[in-house]
Amino acid sequence: MVTIALRGVEVFLVLSALNNLPVVHRVTRSYLLELLQQGIRVYYQPPPFVNTKLFLVDGIWSMVGPANLDPRSLRLNFEGMCQP
């Protein structure tokens, strides 16, 4: 996200205000200062926790689903995304 923001792309990040795993909640917050310093806008979704991801490009192309974009989720857990 930082690399994209440095290229001048507007980046918005929506996080759950309360994560279902306390350790993940703390780790996620540890990255926020760097993101904010690069102009990435961070918003919080109030509870309940929602595990959905939305990837939207220029209001034209999107992907929606539960998958985390990392090798473990995509290869080992067989998580998927749909393109509406």
N, CA, C and O atoms as a DFTB+ gen file, in Angstrom:
336 C
 N C O
     1  1       0.817      -1.186       0.000
     2  2       0.000       0.000       0.000
     3  2       0.862       1.252       0.000
     4  3       0.539       2.232      -0.670
     5  1       1.954       1.222       0.747
     6  2       2.843       2.395       0.796
     7  2       3.437       2.657      -0.585
     8  3       3.499       3.805      -1.025
     9  1       3.872       1.607      -1.267
    10  2       4.444       1.764      -2.599
    11  2       3.442       2.396      -3.556
    12  3       3.794       3.268      -4.350
    13  1       2.208       1.955      -3.475
    14  2       1.160       2.514      -4.341
    15  2       0.911       3.974      -3.985
    16  3       0.776       4.811      -4.878
    17  1       0.849       4.290      -2.703
    18  2       0.614       5.670      -2.269
    19  2       1.760       6.584      -2.725
    20  3       1.525       7.733      -3.097
    21  1       2.987       6.076      -2.696
    22  2       4.138       6.870      -3.136
    23  2       4.077       7.177      -4.631
    24  3       4.694       8.139      -5.089
    25  1       3.339       6.370      -5.395
    26  2       3.149       6.627      -6.824
    27  2       2.052       7.653      -7.080
    28  3       1.778       7.998      -8.229
    29  1       1.420       8.146      -6.006
    30  2       0.396       9.163      -6.166
    31  2      -1.021       8.636      -6.218
    32  3      -1.953       9.395      -6.485
    33  1      -1.200       7.353      -5.970
    34  2      -2.527       6.749      -5.986
    35  2      -3.194       6.971      -4.634
    36  3      -2.561       6.794      -3.593
    37  1      -4.475       7.359      -4.641
    38  2      -5.220       7.504      -3.391
    39  2      -5.518       6.119      -2.838
    40  3      -6.081       5.271      -3.529
    41  1      -5.136       5.899      -1.591
    42  2      -5.356       4.609      -0.948
    43  2      -6.200       4.823       0.299
    44  3      -5.897       5.679       1.131
    45  1      -7.263       4.035       0.418
    46  2      -8.153       4.071       1.571
    47  2      -8.139       2.685       2.204
    48  3      -8.208       1.677       1.502
    49  1      -8.052       2.636       3.513
    50  2      -8.039       1.381       4.238
    51  2      -9.145       1.436       5.285
    52  3      -9.213       2.367       6.087
    53  1     -10.009       0.425       5.264
    54  2     -11.086       0.345       6.257
    55  2     -10.796      -0.857       7.141
    56  3     -10.705      -1.988       6.663
    57  1     -10.653      -0.603       8.426
    58  2     -10.357      -1.648       9.399
    59  2     -11.518      -1.804      10.365
    60  3     -12.279      -0.867      10.603
    61  1     -11.640      -2.995      10.912
    62  2     -12.634      -3.218      11.960
    63  2     -12.194      -2.479      13.208
    64  3     -11.029      -2.563      13.597
    65  1     -13.092      -1.767      13.831
    66  2     -12.765      -1.051      15.059
    67  2     -12.382      -2.026      16.165
    68  3     -11.577      -1.696      17.036
    69  1     -12.957      -3.226      16.135
    70  2     -12.644      -4.248      17.113
    71  2     -12.444      -5.560      16.372
    72  3     -13.381      -6.096      15.780
    73  1     -11.219      -6.077      16.406
    74  2     -10.898      -7.323      15.717
    75  2     -11.326      -8.504      16.572
    76  3     -11.438      -8.384      17.792
    77  1     -11.566      -9.653      15.932
    78  2     -11.967     -10.836      16.695
    79  2     -10.775     -11.525      17.365
    80  3     -10.967     -12.404      18.206
    81  1      -9.552     -11.139      17.003
    82  2      -8.351     -11.692      17.634
    83  2      -7.529     -10.548      18.217
    84  3      -6.997      -9.740      17.455
    85  1      -7.406     -10.451      19.532
    86  2      -6.700      -9.335      20.157
    87  2      -5.267      -9.144      19.668
    88  3      -4.822      -8.006      19.522
    89  1      -4.535     -10.228      19.412
    90  2      -3.153     -10.097      18.932
    91  2      -3.129      -9.467      17.545
    92  3      -2.310      -8.588      17.278
    93  1      -4.014      -9.904      16.668
    94  2      -4.089      -9.336      15.317
    95  2      -4.474      -7.865      15.396
    96  3      -3.967      -7.046      14.629
    97  1      -5.355      -7.533      16.305
    98  2      -5.779      -6.147      16.505
    99  2      -4.561      -5.266      16.820
   100  3      -4.392      -4.200      16.227
   101  1      -3.716      -5.716      17.753
   102  2      -2.527      -4.933      18.137
   103  2      -1.505      -4.858      17.010
   104  3      -0.927      -3.797      16.772
   105  1      -1.278      -5.958      16.320
   106  2      -0.301      -5.969      15.223
   107  2      -0.754      -5.050      14.098
   108  3       0.055      -4.305      13.544
   109  1      -2.026      -5.094      13.758
   110  2      -2.558      -4.225      12.702
   111  2      -2.326      -2.759      13.048
   112  3      -1.924      -1.971      12.193
   113  1      -2.577      -2.400      14.289
   114  2      -2.410      -1.008      14.707
   115  2      -0.949      -0.565      14.666
   116  3      -0.671       0.629      14.546
   117  1      -0.012      -1.512      14.764
   118  2       1.410      -1.149      14.770
   119  2       1.875      -0.593      13.430
   120  3       2.903       0.081      13.379
   121  1       1.154      -0.853      12.349
   122  2       1.523      -0.367      11.019
   123  2       0.895       0.983      10.668
   124  3       1.272       1.597       9.671
   125  1      -0.031       1.437      11.454
   126  2      -0.819       2.611      11.076
   127  2      -0.011       3.897      10.921
   128  3      -0.277       4.672      10.003
   129  1       0.944       4.139      11.768
   130  2       1.704       5.385      11.683
   131  2       2.392       5.517      10.325
   132  3       2.341       6.578       9.704
   133  1       3.028       4.452       9.868
   134  2       3.694       4.487       8.565
   135  2       2.692       4.740       7.435
   136  3       2.972       5.511       6.517
   137  1       1.550       4.104       7.500
   138  2       0.532       4.292       6.466
   139  2       0.020       5.730       6.462
   140  3      -0.110       6.345       5.403
   141  1      -0.263       6.253       7.626
   142  2      -0.773       7.623       7.734
   143  2       0.269       8.637       7.253
   144  3      -0.084       9.636       6.626
   145  1       1.538       8.387       7.540
   146  2       2.608       9.295       7.098
   147  2       2.723       9.336       5.580
   148  3       3.206      10.323       5.026
   149  1       2.290       8.288       4.907
   150  2       2.351       8.238       3.441
   151  2       1.050       8.718       2.796
   152  3       0.883       8.610       1.581
   153  1       0.136       9.242       3.597
   154  2      -1.103       9.799       3.055
   155  2      -2.217       8.797       2.856
   156  3      -3.236       9.119       2.246
   157  1      -2.042       7.586       3.362
   158  2      -3.097       6.580       3.265
   159  2      -4.168       6.917       4.296
   160  3      -3.871       7.137       5.470
   161  1      -5.405       6.953       3.844
   162  2      -6.518       7.283       4.740
   163  2      -7.036       6.007       5.390
   164  3      -7.308       5.017       4.711
   165  1      -7.166       6.041       6.701
   166  2      -7.612       4.872       7.451
   167  2      -8.946       5.191       8.110
   168  3      -9.095       6.215       8.777
   169  1      -9.903       4.310       7.915
   170  2     -11.231       4.445       8.503
   171  2     -11.522       3.198       9.331
   172  3     -10.956       2.131       9.094
   173  1     -12.414       3.352      10.307
   174  2     -12.791       2.226      11.160
   175  2     -14.258       1.881      10.975
   176  3     -15.127       2.752      10.988
   177  1     -14.516       0.581      10.802
   178  2     -15.875       0.043      10.713
   179  2     -16.281      -0.374      12.116
   180  3     -15.592      -1.191      12.727
   181  1     -17.382       0.161      12.650
   182  2     -17.792      -0.231      14.006
   183  2     -18.203      -1.705      14.061
   184  3     -18.531      -2.299      13.035
   185  1     -18.184      -2.300      15.279
   186  2     -18.607      -3.706      15.425
   187  2     -20.019      -3.901      14.892
   188  3     -20.789      -2.942      14.848
   189  1     -20.379      -5.104      14.491
   190  2     -19.649      -6.351      14.671
   191  2     -18.523      -6.512      13.651
   192  3     -18.500      -5.838      12.621
   193  1     -17.586      -7.422      13.958
   194  2     -16.450      -7.706      13.094
   195  2     -16.919      -8.288      11.772
   196  3     -17.758      -9.188      11.749
   197  1     -16.386      -7.780      10.678
   198  2     -16.707      -8.279       9.344
   199  2     -15.391      -8.661       8.674
   200  3     -14.445      -7.874       8.663
   201  1     -15.332      -9.862       8.120
   202  2     -14.096     -10.359       7.518
   203  2     -14.152     -10.323       5.991
   204  3     -13.687     -11.255       5.335
   205  1     -14.705      -9.276       5.430
   206  2     -14.828      -9.148       3.982
   207  2     -13.805      -8.154       3.464
   208  3     -13.527      -7.138       4.100
   209  1     -13.249      -8.461       2.302
   210  2     -12.298      -7.553       1.673
   211  2     -12.901      -7.023       0.373
   212  3     -13.613      -7.740      -0.331
   213  1     -12.610      -5.772       0.068
   214  2     -13.040      -5.158      -1.184
   215  2     -11.833      -4.478      -1.789
   216  3     -11.172      -3.668      -1.138
   217  1     -11.549      -4.805      -3.019
   218  2     -10.455      -4.198      -3.768
   219  2     -11.107      -3.477      -4.932
   220  3     -11.688      -4.118      -5.807
   221  1     -11.021      -2.165      -4.958
   222  2     -11.704      -1.353      -5.961
   223  2     -10.691      -0.474      -6.677
   224  3      -9.924       0.246      -6.039
   225  1     -10.691      -0.535      -7.995
   226  2      -9.749       0.236      -8.799
   227  2     -10.523       1.196      -9.686
   228  3     -11.293       0.774     -10.549
   229  1     -10.315       2.482      -9.472
   230  2     -10.909       3.544     -10.293
   231  2     -12.423       3.454     -10.428
   232  3     -12.982       3.967     -11.397
   233  1     -13.093       2.819      -9.485
   234  2     -14.543       2.705      -9.536
   235  2     -15.034       1.858     -10.688
   236  3     -16.227       1.857     -10.992
   237  1     -14.119       1.124     -11.344
   238  2     -14.480       0.337     -12.523
   239  2     -14.311      -1.161     -12.283
   240  3     -15.178      -1.951     -12.656
   241  1     -13.219      -1.547     -11.671
   242  2     -12.880      -2.953     -11.472
   243  2     -12.864      -3.258      -9.988
   244  3     -12.349      -2.464      -9.201
   245  1     -13.419      -4.393      -9.591
   246  2     -13.451      -4.716      -8.167
   247  2     -13.353      -6.212      -7.939
   248  3     -13.640      -7.021      -8.820
   249  1     -12.937      -6.552      -6.722
   250  2     -12.960      -7.933      -6.242
   251  2     -13.511      -7.891      -4.827
   252  3     -13.183      -6.995      -4.049
   253  1     -14.353      -8.870      -4.495
   254  2     -14.971      -8.937      -3.180
   255  2     -14.851     -10.367      -2.665
   256  3     -15.020     -11.323      -3.421
   257  1     -14.561     -10.506      -1.381
   258  2     -14.524     -11.845      -0.798
   259  2     -13.817     -11.878       0.523
   260  3     -13.408     -10.838       1.040
   261  1     -13.664     -13.070       1.086
   262  2     -13.055     -13.218       2.399
   263  2     -11.547     -13.428       2.367
   264  3     -10.915     -13.431       3.424
   265  1     -10.954     -13.602       1.199
   266  2      -9.547     -14.000       1.109
   267  2      -8.598     -12.910       1.572
   268  3      -8.767     -11.732       1.257
   269  1      -7.595     -13.333       2.326
   270  2      -6.469     -12.462       2.619
   271  2      -5.505     -12.613       1.446
   272  3      -5.320     -13.720       0.941
   273  1      -4.900     -11.537       1.014
   274  2      -4.021     -11.604      -0.146
   275  2      -2.605     -11.970       0.275
   276  3      -1.684     -11.155       0.211
   277  1      -2.459     -13.215       0.705
   278  2      -1.151     -13.748       1.062
   279  2      -1.093     -15.207       0.596
   280  3      -2.134     -15.835       0.403
   281  1       0.117     -15.749       0.415
   282  2       0.233     -17.117      -0.106
   283  2      -0.511     -18.168       0.706
   284  3      -1.109     -19.079       0.134
   285  1      -0.483     -18.053       2.018
   286  2      -1.154     -19.066       2.847
   287  2      -2.650     -19.112       2.564
   288  3      -3.222     -20.187       2.385
   289  1      -3.279     -17.944       2.524
   290  2      -4.723     -17.906       2.289
   291  2      -5.087     -18.405       0.902
   292  3      -6.067     -19.129       0.731
   293  1      -4.302     -18.018      -0.077
   294  2      -4.655     -18.342      -1.454
   295  2      -4.269     -19.765      -1.854
   296  3      -4.944     -20.372      -2.686
   297  1      -3.194     -20.308      -1.275
   298  2      -2.748     -21.657      -1.660
   299  2      -3.171     -22.738      -0.687
   300  3      -3.679     -23.781      -1.098
   301  1      -2.965     -22.499       0.603
   302  2      -3.241     -23.539       1.587
   303  2      -4.687     -23.557       2.051
   304  3      -5.255     -24.629       2.260
   305  1      -5.285     -22.393       2.214
   306  2      -6.656     -22.333       2.718
   307  2      -7.684     -22.299       1.602
   308  3      -8.884     -22.366       1.867
   309  1      -7.236     -22.196       0.359
   310  2      -8.121     -22.167      -0.805
   311  2      -9.178     -21.086      -0.719
   312  3     -10.310     -21.263      -1.169
   313  1      -8.790     -19.955      -0.129
   314  2      -9.719     -18.826      -0.070
   315  2      -9.809     -18.212      -1.453
   316  3      -8.835     -18.233      -2.206
   317  1     -10.941     -17.678      -1.786
   318  2     -11.128     -17.102      -3.106
   319  2     -11.814     -15.752      -3.046
   320  3     -12.316     -15.329      -2.004
   321  1     -11.822     -15.102      -4.166
   322  2     -12.467     -13.804      -4.328
   323  2     -13.354     -13.903      -5.570
   324  3     -13.119     -14.733      -6.448
   325  1     -14.362     -13.058      -5.630
   326  2     -15.176     -13.010      -6.836
   327  2     -15.062     -11.631      -7.459
   328  3     -14.852     -10.631      -6.772
   329  1     -15.201     -11.600      -8.750
   330  2     -15.147     -10.327      -9.460
   331  2     -16.553     -10.027      -9.964
   332  3     -17.010     -10.624     -10.938
   333  1     -17.253      -9.078      -9.281
   334  2     -18.637      -8.772      -9.671
   335  2     -18.720      -8.146     -11.053
   336  3     -19.814      -7.832     -11.523
